[in-house]
mmCIF file of C-alpha atoms in Angstrom:
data_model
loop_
_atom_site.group_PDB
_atom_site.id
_atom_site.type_symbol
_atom_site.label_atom_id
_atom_site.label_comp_id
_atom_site.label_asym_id
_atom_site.label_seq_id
_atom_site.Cartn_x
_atom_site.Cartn_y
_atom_site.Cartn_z
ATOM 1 C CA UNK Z 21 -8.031 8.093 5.095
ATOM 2 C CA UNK Z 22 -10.382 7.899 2.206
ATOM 3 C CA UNK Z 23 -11.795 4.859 0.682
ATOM 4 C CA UNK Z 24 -11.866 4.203 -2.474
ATOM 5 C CA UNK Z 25 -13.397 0.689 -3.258
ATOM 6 C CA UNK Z 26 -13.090 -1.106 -6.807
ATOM 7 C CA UNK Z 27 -14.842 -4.012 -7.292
ATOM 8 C CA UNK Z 28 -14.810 -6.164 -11.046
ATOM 9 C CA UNK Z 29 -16.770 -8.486 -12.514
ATOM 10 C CA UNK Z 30 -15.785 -10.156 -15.957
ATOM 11 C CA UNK Z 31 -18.756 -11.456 -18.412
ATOM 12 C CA UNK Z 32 -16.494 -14.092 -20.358
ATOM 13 C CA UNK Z 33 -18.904 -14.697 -23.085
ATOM 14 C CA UNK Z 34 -18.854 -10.495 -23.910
ATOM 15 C CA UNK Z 35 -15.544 -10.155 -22.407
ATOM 16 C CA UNK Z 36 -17.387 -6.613 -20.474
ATOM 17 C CA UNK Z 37 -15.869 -5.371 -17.185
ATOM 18 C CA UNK Z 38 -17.168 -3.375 -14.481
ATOM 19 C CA UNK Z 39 -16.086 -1.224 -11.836
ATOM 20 C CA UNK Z 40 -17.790 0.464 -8.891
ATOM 21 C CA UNK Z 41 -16.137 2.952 -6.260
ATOM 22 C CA UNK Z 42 -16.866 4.113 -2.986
ATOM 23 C CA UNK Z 43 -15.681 7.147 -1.239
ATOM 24 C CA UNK Z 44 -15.617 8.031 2.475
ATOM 25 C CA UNK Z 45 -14.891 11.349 2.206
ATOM 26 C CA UNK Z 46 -15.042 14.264 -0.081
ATOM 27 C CA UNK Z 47 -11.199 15.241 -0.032
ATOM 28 C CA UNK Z 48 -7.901 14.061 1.076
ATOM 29 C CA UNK Z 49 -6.618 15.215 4.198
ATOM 30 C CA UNK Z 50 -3.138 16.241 2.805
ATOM 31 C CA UNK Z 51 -2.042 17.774 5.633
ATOM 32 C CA UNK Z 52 -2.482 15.192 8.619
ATOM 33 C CA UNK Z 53 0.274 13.260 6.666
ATOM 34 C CA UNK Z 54 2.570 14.418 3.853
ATOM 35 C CA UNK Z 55 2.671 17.582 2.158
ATOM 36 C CA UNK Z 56 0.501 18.097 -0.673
ATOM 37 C CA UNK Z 57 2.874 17.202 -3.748
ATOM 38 C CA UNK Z 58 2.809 13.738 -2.711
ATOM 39 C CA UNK Z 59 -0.654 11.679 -2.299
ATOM 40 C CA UNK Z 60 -0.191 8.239 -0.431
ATOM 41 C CA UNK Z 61 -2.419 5.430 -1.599
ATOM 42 C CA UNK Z 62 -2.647 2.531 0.395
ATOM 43 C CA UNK Z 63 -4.046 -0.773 -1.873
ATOM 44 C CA UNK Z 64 -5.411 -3.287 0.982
ATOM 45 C CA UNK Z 65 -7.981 -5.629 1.244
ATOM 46 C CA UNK Z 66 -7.730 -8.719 4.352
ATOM 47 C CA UNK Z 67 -9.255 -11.150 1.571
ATOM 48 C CA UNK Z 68 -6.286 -13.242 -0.774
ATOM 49 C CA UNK Z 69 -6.132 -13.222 -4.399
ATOM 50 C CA UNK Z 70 -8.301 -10.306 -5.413
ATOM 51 C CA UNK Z 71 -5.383 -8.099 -7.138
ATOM 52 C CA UNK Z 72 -4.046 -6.131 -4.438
ATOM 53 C CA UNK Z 73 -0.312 -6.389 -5.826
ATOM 54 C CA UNK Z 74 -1.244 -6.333 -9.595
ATOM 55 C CA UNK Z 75 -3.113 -3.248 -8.757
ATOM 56 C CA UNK Z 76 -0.382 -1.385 -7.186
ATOM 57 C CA UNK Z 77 1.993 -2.521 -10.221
ATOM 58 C CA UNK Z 78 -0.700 -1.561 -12.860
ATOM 59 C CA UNK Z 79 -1.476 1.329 -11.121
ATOM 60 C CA UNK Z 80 2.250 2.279 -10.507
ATOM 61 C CA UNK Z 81 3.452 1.926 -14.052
ATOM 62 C CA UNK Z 82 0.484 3.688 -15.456
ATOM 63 C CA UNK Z 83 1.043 6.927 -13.038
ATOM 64 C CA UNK Z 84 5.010 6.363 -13.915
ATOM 65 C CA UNK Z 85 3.997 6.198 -17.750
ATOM 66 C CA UNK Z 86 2.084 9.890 -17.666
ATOM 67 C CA UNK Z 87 5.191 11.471 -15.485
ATOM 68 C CA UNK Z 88 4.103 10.990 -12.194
ATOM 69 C CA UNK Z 89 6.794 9.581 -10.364
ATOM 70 C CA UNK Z 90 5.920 6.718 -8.134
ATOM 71 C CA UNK Z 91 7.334 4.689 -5.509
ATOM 72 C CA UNK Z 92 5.520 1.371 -4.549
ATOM 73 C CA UNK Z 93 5.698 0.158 -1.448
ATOM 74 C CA UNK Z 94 6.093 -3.797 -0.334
ATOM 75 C CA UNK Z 95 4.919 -4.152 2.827
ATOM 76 C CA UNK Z 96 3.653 -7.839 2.253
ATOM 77 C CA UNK Z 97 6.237 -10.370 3.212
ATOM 78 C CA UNK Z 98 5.450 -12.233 0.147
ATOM 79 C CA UNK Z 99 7.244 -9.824 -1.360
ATOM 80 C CA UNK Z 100 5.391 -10.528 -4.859
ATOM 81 C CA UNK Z 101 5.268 -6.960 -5.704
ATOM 82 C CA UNK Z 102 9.352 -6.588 -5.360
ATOM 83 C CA UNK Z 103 9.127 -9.837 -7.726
ATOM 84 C CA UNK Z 104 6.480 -8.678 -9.930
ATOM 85 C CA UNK Z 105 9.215 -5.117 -10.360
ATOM 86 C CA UNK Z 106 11.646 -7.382 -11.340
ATOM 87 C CA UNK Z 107 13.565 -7.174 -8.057
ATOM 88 C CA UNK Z 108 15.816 -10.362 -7.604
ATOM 89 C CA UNK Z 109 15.371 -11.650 -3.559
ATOM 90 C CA UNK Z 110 19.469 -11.414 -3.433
ATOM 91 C CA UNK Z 111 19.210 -7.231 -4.232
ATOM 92 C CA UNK Z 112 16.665 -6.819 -1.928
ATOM 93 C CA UNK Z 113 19.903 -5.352 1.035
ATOM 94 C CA UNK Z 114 17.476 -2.609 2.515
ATOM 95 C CA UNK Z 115 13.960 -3.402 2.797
ATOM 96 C CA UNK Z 116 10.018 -2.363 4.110
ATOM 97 C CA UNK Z 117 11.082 -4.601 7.579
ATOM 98 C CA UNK Z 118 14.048 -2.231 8.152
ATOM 99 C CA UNK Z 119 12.197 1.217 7.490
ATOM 100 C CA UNK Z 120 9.260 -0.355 9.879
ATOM 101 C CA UNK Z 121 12.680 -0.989 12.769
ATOM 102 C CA UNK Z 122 13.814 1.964 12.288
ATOM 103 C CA UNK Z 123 17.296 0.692 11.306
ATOM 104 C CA UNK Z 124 17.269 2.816 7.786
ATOM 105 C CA UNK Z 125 15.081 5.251 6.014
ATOM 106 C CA UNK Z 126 12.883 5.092 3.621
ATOM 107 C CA UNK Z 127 15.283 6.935 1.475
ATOM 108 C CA UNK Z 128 17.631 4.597 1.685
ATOM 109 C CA UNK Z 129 15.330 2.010 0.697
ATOM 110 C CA UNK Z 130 14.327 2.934 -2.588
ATOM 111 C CA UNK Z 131 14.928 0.597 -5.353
ATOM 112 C CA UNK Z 132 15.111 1.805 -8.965
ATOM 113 C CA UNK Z 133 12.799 -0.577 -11.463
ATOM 114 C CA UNK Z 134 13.209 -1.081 -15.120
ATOM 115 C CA UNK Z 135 10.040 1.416 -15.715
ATOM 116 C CA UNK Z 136 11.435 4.561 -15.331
ATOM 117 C CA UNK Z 137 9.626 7.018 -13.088
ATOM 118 C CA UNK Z 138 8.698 3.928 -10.974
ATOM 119 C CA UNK Z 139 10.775 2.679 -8.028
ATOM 120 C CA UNK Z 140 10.118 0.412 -5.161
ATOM 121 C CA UNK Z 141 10.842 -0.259 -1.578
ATOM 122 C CA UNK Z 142 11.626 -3.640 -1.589
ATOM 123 C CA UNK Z 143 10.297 -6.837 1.187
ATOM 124 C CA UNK Z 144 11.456 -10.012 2.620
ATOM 125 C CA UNK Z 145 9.897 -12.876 4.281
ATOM 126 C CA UNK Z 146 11.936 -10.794 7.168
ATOM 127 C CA UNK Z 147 8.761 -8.296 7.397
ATOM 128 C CA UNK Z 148 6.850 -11.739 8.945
ATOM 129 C CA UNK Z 149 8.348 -11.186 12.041
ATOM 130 C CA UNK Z 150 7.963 -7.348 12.316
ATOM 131 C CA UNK Z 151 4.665 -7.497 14.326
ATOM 132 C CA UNK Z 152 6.283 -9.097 16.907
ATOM 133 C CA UNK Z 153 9.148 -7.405 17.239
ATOM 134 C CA UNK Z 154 7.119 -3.706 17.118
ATOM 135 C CA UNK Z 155 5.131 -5.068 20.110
ATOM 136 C CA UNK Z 156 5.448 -2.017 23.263
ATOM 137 C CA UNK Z 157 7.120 0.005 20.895
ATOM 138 C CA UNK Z 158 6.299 3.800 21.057
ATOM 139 C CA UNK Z 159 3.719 4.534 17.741
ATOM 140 C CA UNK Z 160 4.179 1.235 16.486
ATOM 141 C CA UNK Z 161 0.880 2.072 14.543
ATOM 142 C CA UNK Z 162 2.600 5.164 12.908
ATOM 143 C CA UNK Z 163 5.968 3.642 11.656
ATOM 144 C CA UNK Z 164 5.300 3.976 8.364
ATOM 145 C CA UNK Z 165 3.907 7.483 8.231
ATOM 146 C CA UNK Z 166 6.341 8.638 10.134
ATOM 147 C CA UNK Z 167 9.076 7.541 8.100
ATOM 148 C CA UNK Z 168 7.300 8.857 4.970
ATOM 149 C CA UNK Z 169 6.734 12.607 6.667
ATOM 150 C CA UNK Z 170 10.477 12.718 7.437
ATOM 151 C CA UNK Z 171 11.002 11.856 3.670
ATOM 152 C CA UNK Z 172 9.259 14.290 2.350
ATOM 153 C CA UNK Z 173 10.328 16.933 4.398
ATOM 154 C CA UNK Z 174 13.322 16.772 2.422
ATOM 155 C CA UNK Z 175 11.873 16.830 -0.362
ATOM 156 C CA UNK Z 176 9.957 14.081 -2.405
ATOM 157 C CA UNK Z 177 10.830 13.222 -5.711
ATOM 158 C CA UNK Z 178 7.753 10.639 -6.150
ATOM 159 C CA UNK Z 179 3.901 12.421 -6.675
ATOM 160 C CA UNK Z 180 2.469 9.317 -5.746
ATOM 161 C CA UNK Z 181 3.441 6.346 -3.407
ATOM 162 C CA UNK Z 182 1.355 3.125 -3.704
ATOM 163 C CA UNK Z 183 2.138 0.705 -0.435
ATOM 164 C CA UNK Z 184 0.995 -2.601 -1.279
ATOM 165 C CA UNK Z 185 -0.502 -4.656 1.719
ATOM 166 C CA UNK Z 186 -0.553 -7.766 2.587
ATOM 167 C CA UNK Z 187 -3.531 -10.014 2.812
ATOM 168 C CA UNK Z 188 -4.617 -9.191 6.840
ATOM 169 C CA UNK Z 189 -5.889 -6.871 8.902
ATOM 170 C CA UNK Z 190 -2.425 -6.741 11.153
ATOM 171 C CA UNK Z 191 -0.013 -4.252 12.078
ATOM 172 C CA UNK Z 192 1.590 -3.876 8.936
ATOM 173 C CA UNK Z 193 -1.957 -2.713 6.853
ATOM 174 C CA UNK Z 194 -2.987 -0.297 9.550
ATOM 175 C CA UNK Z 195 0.448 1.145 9.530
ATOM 176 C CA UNK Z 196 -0.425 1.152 5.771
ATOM 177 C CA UNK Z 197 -3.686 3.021 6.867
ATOM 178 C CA UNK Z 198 -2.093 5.367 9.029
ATOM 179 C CA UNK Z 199 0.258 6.717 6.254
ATOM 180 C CA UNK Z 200 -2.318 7.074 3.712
ATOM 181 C CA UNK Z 201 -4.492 9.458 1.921
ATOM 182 C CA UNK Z 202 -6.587 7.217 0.594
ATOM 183 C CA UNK Z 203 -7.630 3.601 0.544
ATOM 184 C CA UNK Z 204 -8.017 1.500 -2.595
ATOM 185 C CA UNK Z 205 -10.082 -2.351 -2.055
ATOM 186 C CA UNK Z 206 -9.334 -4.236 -5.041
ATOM 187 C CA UNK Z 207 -12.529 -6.119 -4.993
ATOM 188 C CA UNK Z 208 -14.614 -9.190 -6.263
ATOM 189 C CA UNK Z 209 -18.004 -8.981 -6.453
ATOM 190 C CA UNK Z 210 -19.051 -12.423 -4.546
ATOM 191 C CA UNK Z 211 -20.654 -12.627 -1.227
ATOM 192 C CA UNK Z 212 -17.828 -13.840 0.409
ATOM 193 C CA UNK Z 213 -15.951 -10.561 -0.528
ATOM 194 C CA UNK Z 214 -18.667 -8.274 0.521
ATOM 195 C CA UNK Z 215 -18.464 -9.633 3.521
ATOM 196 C CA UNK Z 216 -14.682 -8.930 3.952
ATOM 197 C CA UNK Z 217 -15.301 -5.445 2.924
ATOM 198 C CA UNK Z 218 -17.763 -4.604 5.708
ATOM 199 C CA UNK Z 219 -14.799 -5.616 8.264
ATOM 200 C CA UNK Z 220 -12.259 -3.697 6.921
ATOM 201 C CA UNK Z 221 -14.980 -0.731 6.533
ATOM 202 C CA UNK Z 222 -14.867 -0.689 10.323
ATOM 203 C CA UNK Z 223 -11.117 -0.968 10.044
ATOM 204 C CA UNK Z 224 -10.552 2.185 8.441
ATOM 205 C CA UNK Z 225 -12.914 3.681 10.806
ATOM 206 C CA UNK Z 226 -11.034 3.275 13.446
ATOM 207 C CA UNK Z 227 -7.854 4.220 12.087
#
């Protein structure tokens, strides 16, 4: 996938922002994944707290609010971007963990929000225990994608799809990876960070 790094830094006394990008490569490689109506964005970073799930929710309504379609998808067990939709924990039935089994597809997943043009696939703290359970599994690394080609073979109705990662470099974010077009680091600009980023750099690498 591509990577696309934003990193912000916030001058309180002149309230001024900045943001910085990287990219890995020129284009997106439409066809190793979906078709080319729908680009996959996968929001991921292994560090906590620097705005993975408010960026897919900004990010989401915003593409939802200029008619893109969007569907976000939850695949942190947190589940604080189903929260952050407005999705209550008891109408969360079909779920990220269950289109990562197998037991349902993505399709059946979907979740309509209050923004229209914006839906989401919902989590659970259920998705906690899906590394485990994917363990000698046959492309456990390409759930996801999979799941997502066989939806859009039948015809997308979503431009964009925004899967929001949880805060490790484990099964779940490179299945993330594997599924995407493109990779967006929500990013601080501290040494600590910079760090971080030059781990999951080798990350998507690999993937």
């Amino acid at each position: 996938p591509r990577l696309a790094a934003a990193g912000e830094w916030r001058d309180q006394g002149h309230r001024c922002a900045h943001v910085t990008a990287l990219a890995r490569a020129p284009t997106f490689r439409h066809s190793r994944n979906v078709p080319m109506s729908t680009t996959v964005f996968t929001i991921a970073n292994q560090k906590g707290g620097v705005g993975k799930t408010t960026t897919a929710i900004n990010l989401g309504t915003a593409l939802a609010a200029v008619g893109q379609p969007t569907l976000v998808i939850d695949l942190d067990p947190q589940g604080n971007a189903s929260t952050g939709l407005g999705v209550p924990r008891q109408d969360r039935k079909i779920t990220s963990y269950d289109v990562l089994m197998g037991s349902a597809e993505i399709g059946a997943a979907v979740h309509p929000t209050k923004i229209p043009g914006l839906s989401i696939v919902p989590s659970t703290v259920d998705l906690s225990g899906a590394e485990l359970e994917l363990v000698g599994q046959p492309r456990r690394n390409f759930r996801l994608k999979d799941t997502i080609v066989r939806y859009n073979e039948h015809g997308s109705e979503f431009s964009y799809v925004l899967i929001d990662c949880p805060p490790s470099l484990s099964l779940l974010t490179v299945n993330a990876m594997t599924a995407a077009d493109a990779v967006v680091v929500p990013l601080q600009c501290e040494f600590f960070a910079l760090e971080g980023l030059s781990q999951l750099l080798k990350t998507i690498d690999l993937v």
